[in-house]
Amino acid sequence: RMKLINGALAIALLFSTQVFADQKMTADMVRQVIEATDVAAKQRDTQAIGVHLGSDFFKYIDLPYDEVPLAVEMNRQQYLDHIDQGWGKLEAYQYVREGVVINIAPDGRSAESFSTITETFKVDGEEMISKVREYASFVFENGQPVIVRVEGIVLTGDTTPK
């Protein structure tokens, strides 16, 4: 009886792995992840963002300021802690993503997106605007599309929305 149960589990596991292997990423799947994380960002919901980040998630942000260029790298937990702490300090926050382009890999197992994010926020009575060109990579993890890498370049100069 135990051999039968173990055999059934092995077959079920093999079948589920094969189903995941045959799964193809679509632009609609990527769009749904992007939209879900955008809604979570607008609601300042760190946990809801975390649901869509892969276990090996990595974020790289390039801040190309003239005086002191800076690059920041964060793993999944560091990123979630960072945004959670940051949102707690904001008096006001607006988030807009524009110009989304999605590319699916030829094998259908991964995808990437490109977009521009504008965040307007108020801290200590001062309103600031941040505009970032974002590049994100998506793969399947446990049968679900997740974000595994985000690279952002802070746009400098006049990024005031028109």
Coordinates of N, CA and C in Angstrom, one line a residue:
R1 N 0.8 -1.2 0.0 CA 0.0 0.0 0.0 C 0.9 1.3 0.0
M2 N 1.9 1.3 0.8 CA 2.8 2.4 0.9 C 3.5 2.6 -0.5
K3 N 3.9 1.5 -1.1 CA 4.6 1.6 -2.4 C 3.6 2.2 -3.5
L4 N 2.4 1.9 -3.4 CA 1.4 2.4 -4.3 C 1.2 3.9 -4.1
I5 N 1.2 4.4 -2.8 CA 1.1 5.8 -2.5 C 2.3 6.5 -3.0
N6 N 3.5 6.0 -2.7 CA 4.7 6.6 -3.1 C 4.8 6.7 -4.7
G7 N 4.4 5.6 -5.3 CA 4.4 5.6 -6.8 C 3.4 6.6 -7.4
A8 N 2.3 6.7 -6.8 CA 1.3 7.7 -7.2 C 1.8 9.1 -7.0
L9 N 2.5 9.4 -5.9 CA 3.1 10.7 -5.7 C 4.2 11.0 -6.7
A10 N 5.0 10.0 -7.0 CA 6.1 10.2 -7.9 C 5.5 10.5 -9.3
I11 N 4.5 9.8 -9.7 CA 3.8 10.1 -11.0 C 3.2 11.5 -11.0
A12 N 2.5 11.8 -9.9 CA 1.9 13.1 -9.9 C 2.9 14.2 -9.9
L13 N 4.0 14.1 -9.2 CA 5.1 15.1 -9.3 C 5.7 15.2 -10.7
L14 N 6.0 14.0 -11.3 CA 6.5 14.0 -12.6 C 5.5 14.7 -13.6
F15 N 4.3 14.4 -13.5 CA 3.3 15.0 -14.4 C 3.2 16.5 -14.1
S16 N 3.2 17.0 -12.9 CA 3.1 18.4 -12.6 C 4.3 19.1 -13.1
T17 N 5.5 18.5 -13.0 CA 6.7 19.1 -13.5 C 6.6 19.2 -15.0
Q18 N 6.1 18.2 -15.7 CA 6.0 18.2 -17.1 C 5.0 19.3 -17.5
V19 N 3.9 19.5 -16.8 CA 2.9 20.5 -17.1 C 3.6 21.9 -17.0
F20 N 4.4 22.1 -15.9 CA 5.0 23.4 -15.8 C 6.1 23.6 -16.9
A21 N 6.8 22.5 -17.3 CA 7.8 22.6 -18.4 C 7.1 23.0 -19.7
D22 N 5.9 22.5 -19.9 CA 5.2 22.8 -21.2 C 4.5 24.1 -21.2
Q23 N 4.4 24.8 -20.0 CA 3.7 26.0 -19.9 C 4.5 27.1 -20.7
K24 N 3.8 27.9 -21.4 CA 4.4 29.0 -22.2 C 3.9 30.4 -21.6
M25 N 4.9 31.3 -21.4 CA 4.6 32.6 -21.0 C 4.0 33.4 -22.1
T26 N 3.0 34.2 -21.7 CA 2.3 35.1 -22.7 C 2.4 36.5 -22.2
A27 N 2.2 37.4 -23.2 CA 2.3 38.9 -22.8 C 1.1 39.2 -21.8
D28 N 0.0 38.5 -21.9 CA -1.1 38.7 -21.0 C -0.7 38.3 -19.6
M29 N 0.0 37.2 -19.4 CA 0.5 36.8 -18.1 C 1.4 37.8 -17.5
V30 N 2.3 38.3 -18.3 CA 3.2 39.4 -17.8 C 2.5 40.6 -17.4
R31 N 1.5 41.0 -18.3 CA 0.7 42.2 -18.0 C 0.0 42.1 -16.7
Q32 N -0.6 40.9 -16.5 CA -1.3 40.7 -15.2 C -0.4 40.9 -14.0
V33 N 0.8 40.4 -14.1 CA 1.8 40.5 -13.0 C 2.1 42.0 -12.8
I34 N 2.4 42.7 -13.9 CA 2.7 44.1 -13.8 C 1.5 44.9 -13.2
E35 N 0.3 44.6 -13.7 CA -0.9 45.3 -13.2 C -1.1 45.1 -11.7
A36 N -0.9 43.8 -11.3 CA -1.1 43.5 -9.8 C 0.0 44.2 -9.0
T37 N 1.2 44.3 -9.4 CA 2.2 45.0 -8.6 C 2.0 46.5 -8.6
D38 N 1.4 47.0 -9.7 CA 1.1 48.4 -9.8 C 0.0 48.8 -8.8
V39 N -1.0 47.9 -8.8 CA -2.1 48.2 -7.8 C -1.6 48.1 -6.4
A40 N -0.7 47.1 -6.1 CA -0.1 47.0 -4.8 C 0.7 48.2 -4.4
A41 N 1.5 48.7 -5.4 CA 2.3 49.9 -5.1 C 1.4 51.1 -4.8
K42 N 0.4 51.3 -5.5 CA -0.5 52.4 -5.3 C -1.2 52.3 -3.9
Q43 N -1.4 51.1 -3.4 CA -2.0 50.9 -2.1 C -0.9 50.7 -1.0
R44 N 0.4 50.8 -1.4 CA 1.5 50.7 -0.5 C 1.4 49.3 0.2
D45 N 1.1 48.3 -0.5 CA 1.0 47.0 0.0 C 2.2 46.1 -0.3
T46 N 3.1 46.1 0.6 CA 4.4 45.4 0.4 C 4.2 43.9 0.2
Q47 N 3.3 43.3 1.0 CA 3.0 41.9 1.0 C 2.5 41.5 -0.4
A48 N 1.6 42.3 -1.0 CA 1.0 42.0 -2.3 C 2.0 42.0 -3.4
I49 N 3.0 42.9 -3.2 CA 4.1 43.0 -4.2 C 5.0 41.7 -4.1
G50 N 5.3 41.3 -2.8 CA 6.1 40.1 -2.6 C 5.6 38.9 -3.2
V51 N 4.3 38.7 -3.3 CA 3.6 37.6 -3.9 C 4.1 37.4 -5.4
H52 N 4.5 38.4 -6.0 CA 4.8 38.4 -7.5 C 6.4 38.4 -7.7
L53 N 7.1 38.3 -6.6 CA 8.6 38.3 -6.8 C 9.1 36.9 -6.6
G54 N 10.0 36.5 -7.4 CA 10.6 35.1 -7.3 C 11.5 35.0 -6.1
S55 N 11.8 33.8 -5.7 CA 12.6 33.6 -4.6 C 14.0 34.1 -4.8
D56 N 14.5 34.2 -6.0 CA 15.8 34.7 -6.3 C 15.8 36.1 -6.8
F57 N 14.7 36.8 -6.5 CA 14.5 38.2 -7.0 C 15.8 39.1 -6.7
F58 N 16.1 40.0 -7.6 CA 17.2 40.9 -7.4 C 16.8 42.2 -8.1
K59 N 17.1 43.3 -7.4 CA 16.9 44.6 -7.9 C 18.2 45.4 -7.9
Y60 N 18.4 46.1 -9.1 CA 19.5 46.9 -9.3 C 19.0 48.3 -9.7
I61 N 19.5 49.3 -9.0 CA 19.1 50.7 -9.3 C 20.3 51.5 -9.6
D62 N 20.3 52.2 -10.7 CA 21.4 53.1 -11.1 C 21.0 54.5 -10.9
L63 N 21.7 55.2 -10.1 CA 21.4 56.7 -9.9 C 22.5 57.5 -10.5
P64 N 22.4 57.9 -11.7 CA 23.5 58.5 -12.5 C 23.7 60.0 -12.2
Y65 N 23.8 60.4 -10.9 CA 24.0 61.8 -10.6 C 25.4 62.2 -10.9
D66 N 25.5 63.5 -11.3 CA 26.8 64.0 -11.7 C 27.8 64.0 -10.6
E67 N 27.4 64.5 -9.4 CA 28.3 64.6 -8.3 C 28.8 63.2 -7.8
V68 N 27.9 62.3 -7.5 CA 28.3 61.0 -6.9 C 27.4 60.0 -7.6
P69 N 27.8 59.3 -8.7 CA 27.0 58.3 -9.2 C 26.9 57.1 -8.2
L70 N 25.7 56.5 -8.1 CA 25.4 55.5 -7.1 C 24.7 54.4 -7.7
A71 N 25.0 53.2 -7.3 CA 24.3 52.0 -7.7 C 23.9 51.2 -6.5
V72 N 22.6 50.8 -6.4 CA 22.1 50.0 -5.3 C 21.7 48.7 -5.7
E73 N 22.0 47.6 -5.0 CA 21.6 46.3 -5.3 C 20.9 45.7 -4.1
M74 N 19.8 45.0 -4.3 CA 19.0 44.5 -3.2 C 18.4 43.1 -3.6
N75 N 18.4 42.2 -2.6 CA 17.8 40.9 -2.9 C 16.3 41.1 -2.5
R76 N 15.5 40.0 -2.6 CA 14.1 40.1 -2.4 C 13.7 40.7 -1.0
Q77 N 14.3 40.1 0.0 CA 13.9 40.6 1.4 C 14.4 42.0 1.6
Q78 N 15.6 42.4 1.2 CA 16.0 43.7 1.3 C 15.1 44.7 0.6
Y79 N 14.7 44.4 -0.6 CA 13.8 45.2 -1.4 C 12.5 45.4 -0.7
L80 N 11.9 44.3 -0.2 CA 10.6 44.4 0.5 C 10.7 45.2 1.8
D81 N 11.8 45.0 2.5 CA 12.0 45.8 3.7 C 12.1 47.3 3.4
H82 N 12.9 47.6 2.3 CA 13.2 48.9 1.9 C 11.9 49.7 1.5
I83 N 11.0 49.1 0.7 CA 9.8 49.8 0.3 C 8.8 49.9 1.5
D84 N 8.8 48.8 2.4 CA 7.9 48.9 3.5 C 8.3 50.0 4.4
Q85 N 9.5 50.2 4.7 CA 10.0 51.3 5.6 C 9.8 52.6 4.9
G86 N 10.1 52.7 3.6 CA 10.0 53.9 2.9 C 8.5 54.5 2.8
W87 N 7.6 53.6 2.6 CA 6.2 54.0 2.5 C 5.7 54.5 3.8
G88 N 6.2 54.0 4.9 CA 5.8 54.5 6.2 C 6.2 56.0 6.5
K89 N 7.1 56.5 5.7 CA 7.6 57.9 5.9 C 6.9 58.9 5.0
L90 N 6.1 58.4 4.1 CA 5.4 59.2 3.1 C 4.1 59.9 3.6
E91 N 4.0 61.1 3.3 CA 2.8 61.8 3.6 C 1.8 61.7 2.4
A92 N 2.3 61.6 1.2 CA 1.5 61.4 0.1 C 2.3 60.6 -1.0
Y93 N 1.6 59.9 -1.8 CA 2.2 59.0 -2.8 C 1.4 58.8 -4.0
Q94 N 1.9 59.0 -5.2 CA 1.3 58.7 -6.4 C 2.3 57.9 -7.3
Y95 N 1.7 56.9 -8.0 CA 2.5 56.0 -8.8 C 1.9 55.8 -10.2
V96 N 2.7 56.0 -11.2 CA 2.1 55.9 -12.6 C 3.2 55.1 -13.4
R97 N 2.8 54.1 -14.1 CA 3.6 53.4 -15.1 C 3.1 53.7 -16.5
E98 N 4.1 53.9 -17.4 CA 3.7 54.3 -18.8 C 4.6 53.5 -19.7
G99 N 4.2 53.5 -21.0 CA 5.0 53.0 -22.1 C 5.5 51.5 -21.9
V100 N 4.6 50.6 -21.4 CA 5.0 49.2 -21.2 C 5.2 48.5 -22.5
V101 N 6.3 47.9 -22.6 CA 6.7 47.0 -23.8 C 7.0 45.6 -23.2
I102 N 6.4 44.6 -23.7 CA 6.6 43.2 -23.2 C 7.2 42.4 -24.4
N103 N 8.3 41.7 -24.1 CA 8.9 40.8 -25.0 C 8.9 39.4 -24.4
I104 N 8.5 38.4 -25.2 CA 8.5 37.0 -24.7 C 9.6 36.3 -25.4
A105 N 10.4 35.5 -24.6 CA 11.5 34.8 -25.2 C 11.0 33.8 -26.2
P106 N 11.8 33.5 -27.2 CA 11.4 32.5 -28.3 C 10.9 31.1 -27.7
D107 N 11.5 30.7 -26.6 CA 11.1 29.4 -26.0 C 9.9 29.5 -25.2
G108 N 9.4 30.7 -24.9 CA 8.2 30.9 -24.1 C 8.3 30.7 -22.6
R109 N 9.6 30.5 -22.1 CA 9.8 30.2 -20.7 C 10.1 31.5 -19.9
S110 N 10.3 32.6 -20.6 CA 10.6 33.8 -19.8 C 10.2 35.0 -20.6
A111 N 10.3 36.2 -20.0 CA 9.8 37.4 -20.7 C 10.6 38.6 -20.0
E112 N 10.5 39.7 -20.7 CA 11.0 40.9 -20.1 C 10.1 42.0 -20.5
S113 N 10.1 43.1 -19.6 CA 9.3 44.2 -19.9 C 10.1 45.5 -19.7
F114 N 9.7 46.5 -20.4 CA 10.4 47.8 -20.3 C 9.3 48.8 -20.0
S115 N 9.5 49.8 -19.1 CA 8.5 50.8 -18.9 C 9.1 52.0 -18.1
T116 N 8.3 53.0 -18.0 CA 8.8 54.2 -17.3 C 7.8 54.4 -16.1
I117 N 8.4 54.5 -14.9 CA 7.6 54.7 -13.7 C 7.8 56.1 -13.2
T118 N 6.8 56.8 -12.9 CA 6.9 58.2 -12.2 C 6.2 58.1 -10.9
E119 N 7.0 58.4 -9.9 CA 6.5 58.4 -8.5 C 6.5 59.9 -8.0
T120 N 5.4 60.3 -7.5 CA 5.3 61.6 -6.9 C 5.0 61.4 -5.4
F121 N 5.9 62.0 -4.5 CA 5.7 61.7 -3.1 C 6.0 62.9 -2.3
K122 N 5.5 62.9 -1.1 CA 5.7 64.1 -0.2 C 6.3 63.5 1.1
V123 N 7.5 64.1 1.5 CA 8.1 63.8 2.8 C 8.5 65.1 3.5
D124 N 8.1 65.1 4.7 CA 8.3 66.4 5.6 C 7.9 67.6 4.8
G125 N 6.7 67.5 4.2 CA 6.1 68.7 3.6 C 6.7 69.0 2.2
E126 N 7.7 68.3 1.8 CA 8.3 68.6 0.5 C 7.9 67.5 -0.6
E127 N 7.4 68.0 -1.7 CA 7.0 67.1 -2.8 C 8.1 66.9 -3.7
M128 N 8.3 65.6 -4.1 CA 9.4 65.2 -5.0 C 8.9 64.3 -6.1
I129 N 9.6 64.3 -7.2 CA 9.2 63.4 -8.3 C 10.4 62.6 -8.7
S130 N 10.2 61.3 -8.9 CA 11.2 60.4 -9.3 C 10.7 59.7 -10.6
K131 N 11.5 59.7 -11.6 CA 11.2 59.0 -12.8 C 12.2 57.9 -13.1
V132 N 11.8 56.7 -13.3 CA 12.7 55.6 -13.5 C 12.4 54.8 -14.7
R133 N 13.4 54.5 -15.5 CA 13.2 53.6 -16.6 C 13.5 52.2 -16.1
E134 N 12.4 51.3 -16.2 CA 12.5 50.0 -15.5 C 12.6 48.9 -16.5
Y135 N 13.5 47.9 -16.3 CA 13.6 46.7 -17.1 C 13.4 45.5 -16.1
A136 N 12.4 44.7 -16.4 CA 12.1 43.6 -15.6 C 12.1 42.2 -16.3
S137 N 12.6 41.2 -15.6 CA 12.6 39.8 -16.2 C 11.7 38.9 -15.4
F138 N 11.0 38.1 -16.2 CA 9.9 37.2 -15.7 C 10.3 35.7 -16.0
V139 N 10.0 34.8 -15.1 CA 10.1 33.4 -15.3 C 9.0 32.7 -14.6
F140 N 8.8 31.4 -14.8 CA 7.9 30.6 -14.1 C 8.5 30.1 -12.8
E141 N 7.8 30.2 -11.7 CA 8.2 29.6 -10.4 C 7.0 29.0 -9.8
N142 N 7.0 27.7 -9.6 CA 5.8 26.9 -9.2 C 4.6 27.1 -10.1
G143 N 4.9 27.2 -11.4 CA 3.8 27.3 -12.3 C 3.2 28.7 -12.5
Q144 N 3.8 29.7 -11.8 CA 3.3 31.1 -11.9 C 4.4 32.0 -12.4
P145 N 4.0 33.0 -13.3 CA 5.0 33.9 -13.7 C 5.3 34.9 -12.5
V146 N 6.6 35.1 -12.3 CA 7.1 36.0 -11.2 C 8.2 36.8 -11.8
I147 N 8.4 37.9 -11.1 CA 9.5 38.8 -11.5 C 10.8 38.3 -10.7
V148 N 11.9 38.2 -11.5 CA 13.1 37.7 -10.9 C 14.2 38.7 -10.9
R149 N 14.1 39.7 -11.7 CA 15.1 40.8 -11.8 C 14.4 42.1 -12.2
V150 N 14.8 43.2 -11.5 CA 14.4 44.5 -12.0 C 15.6 45.4 -12.0
E151 N 15.8 46.0 -13.1 CA 16.9 47.0 -13.2 C 16.2 48.3 -13.5
G152 N 16.6 49.3 -12.7 CA 16.0 50.7 -12.9 C 17.1 51.7 -13.0
I153 N 16.9 52.6 -13.9 CA 17.8 53.7 -14.1 C 17.0 55.0 -13.8
V154 N 17.4 55.7 -12.8 CA 16.8 57.0 -12.4 C 17.1 58.0 -13.5
L155 N 16.0 58.6 -14.1 CA 16.2 59.6 -15.1 C 16.5 60.9 -14.5
T156 N 17.5 61.6 -14.9 CA 17.9 62.8 -14.3 C 17.5 64.0 -15.3
G157 N 17.7 65.2 -14.8 CA 17.2 66.3 -15.6 C 15.8 66.6 -15.3
D158 N 15.1 67.3 -16.2 CA 13.7 67.7 -16.0 C 12.8 66.5 -16.3
T159 N 12.3 65.9 -15.3 CA 11.4 64.7 -15.5 C 10.0 65.1 -15.0
T160 N 9.7 66.4 -14.9 CA 8.4 66.9 -14.5 C 7.4 66.4 -15.5
P161 N 6.3 65.8 -15.0 CA 5.2 65.4 -15.9 C 4.6 66.6 -16.6
K162 N 4.3 66.4 -17.9 CA 3.8 67.6 -18.6 C 2.3 67.5 -18.7

